Short mmCIF file of C-alpha atoms in Angstrom, two decimals:
data_model
loop_
_atom_site.label_atom_id
_atom_site.label_comp_id
_atom_site.label_asym_id
_atom_site.label_seq_id
_atom_site.Cartn_x
_atom_site.Cartn_y
_atom_site.Cartn_z
CA UNK A 333 33.29 9.68 7.54
CA UNK A 334 30.59 7.71 5.75
CA UNK A 335 28.00 9.81 3.92
CA UNK A 336 24.33 9.00 3.34
CA UNK A 337 21.83 9.88 0.66
CA UNK A 338 18.30 9.50 2.02
CA UNK A 339 15.71 9.55 -0.76
CA UNK A 340 12.10 10.44 0.07
CA UNK A 341 9.35 10.08 -2.53
CA UNK A 342 6.25 12.25 -2.08
CA UNK A 343 2.98 12.87 -3.86
CA UNK A 344 0.16 14.70 -2.08
CA UNK A 345 1.72 13.46 1.15
CA UNK A 346 0.97 16.43 3.44
CA UNK A 347 -0.84 14.20 5.93
CA UNK A 348 2.16 11.93 6.54
CA UNK A 349 5.39 13.59 5.39
CA UNK A 350 6.23 15.86 8.35
CA UNK A 351 7.37 13.08 10.75
CA UNK A 352 9.56 11.68 7.98
CA UNK A 353 11.24 15.04 7.43
CA UNK A 354 11.66 15.62 11.16
CA UNK A 355 13.25 12.20 11.64
CA UNK A 356 15.95 13.09 9.11
CA UNK A 357 16.34 16.64 10.42
CA UNK A 358 17.12 15.38 13.93
CA UNK A 359 19.92 13.06 12.79
CA UNK A 360 23.16 13.78 14.62
CA UNK A 361 25.22 12.44 11.75
CA UNK A 362 26.41 15.51 9.82
CA UNK A 363 27.01 14.03 6.37
CA UNK A 364 23.43 13.58 5.18
CA UNK A 365 22.05 14.40 1.76
CA UNK A 366 18.24 14.33 1.82
CA UNK A 367 16.81 14.04 -1.68
CA UNK A 368 13.08 14.72 -1.93
CA UNK A 369 11.48 13.67 -5.22
CA UNK A 370 7.95 15.02 -5.44
CA UNK A 371 5.49 14.07 -8.14
CA UNK A 372 4.07 17.60 -8.58
CA UNK A 373 1.90 17.52 -5.46
CA UNK A 374 -1.23 19.66 -5.39
CA UNK A 375 -1.68 19.76 -1.62
CA UNK A 376 0.54 21.31 1.09
CA UNK A 377 3.42 18.87 0.61
CA UNK A 378 5.73 21.34 -1.12
CA UNK A 379 5.00 24.08 1.41
CA UNK A 380 5.99 21.68 4.17
CA UNK A 381 9.12 20.67 2.27
CA UNK A 382 10.12 24.32 1.79
CA UNK A 383 9.66 24.91 5.51
CA UNK A 384 11.80 21.83 6.17
CA UNK A 385 14.56 23.23 3.95
CA UNK A 386 14.41 26.52 5.89
CA UNK A 387 14.61 24.73 9.25
CA UNK A 388 17.54 22.63 8.06
CA UNK A 389 19.41 25.75 6.93
CA UNK A 390 18.75 27.46 10.26
CA UNK A 391 20.02 24.46 12.22
CA UNK A 392 23.24 24.42 10.17
CA UNK A 393 23.52 20.70 10.90
CA UNK A 394 25.63 19.90 7.86
CA UNK A 395 22.72 18.32 6.02
CA UNK A 396 22.05 19.10 2.39
CA UNK A 397 18.47 19.02 1.10
CA UNK A 398 17.80 18.53 -2.62
CA UNK A 399 14.22 19.00 -3.87
CA UNK A 400 12.79 18.09 -7.26
CA UNK A 401 9.07 18.41 -8.04
CA UNK A 402 7.76 17.28 -11.42
CA UNK A 403 5.36 14.66 -12.83
CA UNK A 404 6.68 11.11 -12.92
CA UNK A 405 5.63 7.67 -14.13
CA UNK A 406 5.08 6.24 -10.67
CA UNK A 407 6.94 5.63 -7.44
CA UNK A 408 9.77 3.57 -8.94
CA UNK A 409 10.38 6.10 -11.70
CA UNK A 410 10.67 8.70 -8.92
CA UNK A 411 13.08 6.43 -7.05
CA UNK A 412 15.26 6.17 -10.14
CA UNK A 413 15.36 9.97 -10.27
CA UNK A 414 16.48 9.98 -6.65
CA UNK A 415 19.16 7.38 -7.36
CA UNK A 416 20.55 9.48 -10.19
CA UNK A 417 20.92 12.50 -7.90
CA UNK A 418 22.52 10.65 -4.98
CA UNK A 419 26.14 11.41 -4.06
CA UNK A 420 26.52 9.72 -0.64
CA UNK A 421 28.39 6.52 0.08
CA UNK A 422 25.08 4.79 0.79
CA UNK A 423 21.56 5.25 -0.53
CA UNK A 424 18.41 4.48 1.44
CA UNK A 425 14.76 5.09 0.57
CA UNK A 426 12.66 6.56 3.37
CA UNK A 427 9.28 7.33 1.92
CA UNK A 428 6.60 9.68 3.21
CA UNK A 429 5.26 8.30 6.47
CA UNK A 430 8.33 6.18 7.26
CA UNK A 431 10.87 7.35 9.82
CA UNK A 432 14.33 6.93 11.27
CA UNK A 433 13.72 5.78 14.85
CA UNK A 434 16.31 7.74 16.85
CA UNK A 435 18.52 10.81 16.45
CA UNK A 436 21.64 8.62 16.44
CA UNK A 437 20.36 6.04 13.93
CA UNK A 438 22.64 7.12 11.07
CA UNK A 439 25.58 7.57 13.45
CA UNK A 440 25.17 3.98 14.62
CA UNK A 441 24.87 2.65 11.07
CA UNK A 442 28.03 4.51 10.04
CA UNK A 443 29.94 3.30 13.09
CA UNK A 444 28.98 -0.31 12.36
CA UNK A 445 30.25 -0.06 8.78
CA UNK A 446 33.46 1.67 9.82
CA UNK A 447 34.13 -0.88 12.58
CA UNK A 448 34.88 -3.55 10.00
CA UNK A 449 38.20 -1.84 9.42
CA UNK A 450 39.08 -3.68 6.22
CA UNK A 451 39.16 -0.54 4.07
CA UNK A 452 36.28 -1.73 1.89
CA UNK A 453 32.76 -0.46 2.49
CA UNK A 454 30.15 -3.25 2.71
CA UNK A 455 27.85 -3.51 -0.28
CA UNK A 456 24.75 -3.35 1.91
CA UNK A 457 24.01 -2.28 5.48
CA UNK A 458 20.76 -3.68 6.83
CA UNK A 459 18.83 -4.00 10.08
CA UNK A 460 15.47 -4.50 11.77
CA UNK A 461 12.19 -2.68 11.19
CA UNK A 462 9.25 -1.83 13.44
CA UNK A 463 5.74 -1.20 12.12
CA UNK A 464 3.98 1.99 13.28
CA UNK A 465 0.59 3.61 12.79
CA UNK A 466 -0.10 7.09 11.47
CA UNK A 467 0.53 8.61 14.89
CA UNK A 468 3.95 7.00 15.14
CA UNK A 469 2.80 4.47 17.72
CA UNK A 470 4.54 1.09 17.78
CA UNK A 471 2.31 -1.69 16.48
CA UNK A 472 4.63 -4.68 16.21
CA UNK A 473 7.98 -5.85 15.00
CA UNK A 474 8.08 -6.66 11.32
CA UNK A 475 7.00 -10.29 10.82
CA UNK A 476 10.04 -11.18 8.71
CA UNK A 477 13.37 -10.41 10.37
CA UNK A 478 16.79 -10.20 8.73
CA UNK A 479 19.31 -12.99 9.25
CA UNK A 480 22.80 -12.38 10.56
CA UNK A 481 24.16 -13.72 7.27
CA UNK A 482 22.31 -12.27 4.30
CA UNK A 483 22.73 -13.09 0.61
CA UNK A 484 20.63 -12.66 -2.51
CA UNK A 485 19.42 -16.23 -2.05
CA UNK A 486 17.97 -15.32 1.35
CA UNK A 487 14.97 -13.63 -0.28
CA UNK A 488 13.70 -17.03 -1.43
CA UNK A 489 12.12 -17.03 2.03
CA UNK A 490 10.45 -13.68 1.41
CA UNK A 491 11.68 -10.10 1.67
CA UNK A 492 13.62 -10.61 4.91
CA UNK A 493 14.87 -7.01 4.97
CA UNK A 494 12.46 -4.11 4.68
CA UNK A 495 13.27 -1.74 1.82
CA UNK A 496 13.59 1.16 4.28
CA UNK A 497 16.19 -0.76 6.31
CA UNK A 498 18.33 -1.63 3.26
CA UNK A 499 21.26 0.76 2.70
CA UNK A 500 22.92 0.05 -0.63
CA UNK A 501 26.38 1.31 -1.54
CA UNK A 502 25.84 4.05 -4.09
CA UNK A 503 27.90 2.57 -6.93
CA UNK A 504 25.92 -0.67 -6.79
CA UNK A 505 22.60 1.15 -6.33
CA UNK A 506 23.09 3.45 -9.30
CA UNK A 507 24.19 0.54 -11.49
CA UNK A 508 20.90 -1.18 -10.62
CA UNK A 509 17.95 1.07 -11.45
CA UNK A 510 14.44 -0.03 -10.52
CA UNK A 511 12.67 -2.15 -13.12
CA UNK A 512 9.63 -0.11 -14.15
CA UNK A 513 7.81 -3.21 -15.38
CA UNK A 514 6.84 -3.73 -11.73
CA UNK A 515 4.32 -1.32 -10.19
CA UNK A 516 4.34 -2.61 -6.61
CA UNK A 517 7.30 -4.99 -6.13
CA UNK A 518 10.25 -3.43 -7.95
CA UNK A 519 11.84 -2.86 -4.53
CA UNK A 520 12.09 -6.63 -3.95
CA UNK A 521 13.67 -7.14 -7.37
CA UNK A 522 16.04 -4.20 -6.79
CA UNK A 523 17.31 -5.51 -3.45
CA UNK A 524 17.97 -8.95 -4.95
CA UNK A 525 19.83 -7.50 -7.94
CA UNK A 526 21.95 -5.25 -5.70
CA UNK A 527 22.89 -8.26 -3.59
CA UNK A 528 23.68 -10.28 -6.72
CA UNK A 529 26.09 -7.56 -7.82
CA UNK A 530 27.67 -7.62 -4.36
CA UNK A 531 28.14 -11.39 -4.62
CA UNK A 532 29.70 -10.95 -8.05
CA UNK A 533 32.39 -8.68 -6.65
CA UNK A 534 32.77 -10.61 -3.39
CA UNK A 535 31.73 -7.69 -1.17
CA UNK A 536 30.20 -8.29 2.25
CA UNK A 537 26.72 -7.45 3.51
CA UNK A 538 26.72 -6.05 7.05
CA UNK A 539 23.97 -6.48 9.62
CA UNK A 540 23.43 -3.45 11.86
CA UNK A 541 22.13 -4.39 15.35
CA UNK A 542 18.74 -3.08 16.34
CA UNK A 543 15.86 -1.25 14.67
CA UNK A 544 16.95 1.19 11.98
CA UNK A 545 13.61 1.94 10.28
CA UNK A 546 10.01 2.61 11.25
CA UNK A 547 7.58 1.60 8.53
CA UNK A 548 4.11 3.12 8.22
CA UNK A 549 1.61 0.29 7.96
CA UNK A 550 -0.61 1.80 5.27
CA UNK A 551 1.81 1.93 2.36
CA UNK A 552 1.43 1.48 -1.39
CA UNK A 553 2.01 -2.27 -1.22
CA UNK A 554 -0.52 -2.67 1.60
CA UNK A 555 -3.24 -0.98 -0.46
CA UNK A 556 -2.50 -3.20 -3.48
CA UNK A 557 -1.75 -6.44 -1.65
CA UNK A 558 -3.05 -8.89 -4.27
CA UNK A 559 -1.26 -7.22 -7.19
CA UNK A 560 1.91 -7.01 -5.11
CA UNK A 561 1.80 -10.75 -4.37
CA UNK A 562 1.47 -11.55 -8.07
CA UNK A 563 4.45 -9.38 -8.89
CA UNK A 564 6.52 -10.85 -6.06
CA UNK A 565 5.86 -14.34 -7.41
CA UNK A 566 7.15 -13.24 -10.81
CA UNK A 567 10.22 -11.59 -9.23
CA UNK A 568 11.05 -14.78 -7.34
CA UNK A 569 10.44 -16.94 -10.41
CA UNK A 570 12.87 -14.85 -12.44
CA UNK A 571 15.62 -14.99 -9.82
CA UNK A 572 15.17 -18.44 -8.28
CA UNK A 573 13.33 -20.50 -10.90
CA UNK A 574 9.75 -21.75 -11.07
CA UNK A 575 10.14 -24.97 -9.06
CA UNK A 576 11.90 -23.25 -6.16
CA UNK A 577 9.33 -20.46 -6.16
CA UNK A 578 6.40 -22.89 -6.13
CA UNK A 579 8.00 -24.89 -3.31
CA UNK A 580 8.65 -21.79 -1.22
CA UNK A 581 5.12 -20.46 -1.72
CA UNK A 582 3.79 -23.83 -0.59
CA UNK A 583 5.87 -23.43 2.56
CA UNK A 584 4.54 -19.88 3.04
CA UNK A 585 0.97 -21.28 3.09
CA UNK A 586 1.91 -23.97 5.63
CA UNK A 587 3.84 -21.46 7.77
CA UNK A 588 0.92 -19.05 7.92
CA UNK A 589 -1.48 -21.87 8.77
CA UNK A 590 0.75 -23.06 11.62
CA UNK A 591 1.04 -19.52 12.99
CA UNK A 592 -2.76 -19.23 13.14
CA UNK A 593 -2.82 -22.29 15.35
#
């Protein structure tokens, strides 16, 4: 059976972390490793995490919870720590405030990967994302939606797959640590580099039908939108070249203008 490492990054996240923990706790899939990397929180985050560990042990659901709390150099440094600890077949990042939508989400993802039946695990499993508010209420579907056929070149059109709905095979993920030069957009760069490695070895990327992640609207990138856009331009320039990046950003402007009409 396919195994999952779900990595959750926290720092003073007591106001948002509980629904994230509960969404993993309720997963019916038994082979789940939940890695919580905390940046030495000073609020109630660690108390809530300890209570989560206790509840998981009492449920005896087969899940393993790994907790590390220490200062870090930022969210992507913490993600690299989570990557290093992962032991599942696939790694996914579900940060504080984000959620798995249903109790059978991981079961369905595993079944989709296993249904290929070619003996080789896909390099990436990916699906749709819904945007929620702090109360978990549905706001809207994510504006960009993943194509049925995804490749590293697809991200020329923007980040078509949300980071939280991108399950990378562990060997590829661990061979591709996050680039700490980026403060807000290293996730975009990481997804592209993982997919490039997949293309290099000729391994497939598998679309999972339906919504597999709920993304909290007020995230780190949302709060630093302008800086994030600058970094994303640089990421695209590095991977796709300056002319292609300029042309695509021109199209983004036109596309947004047409949508307003």
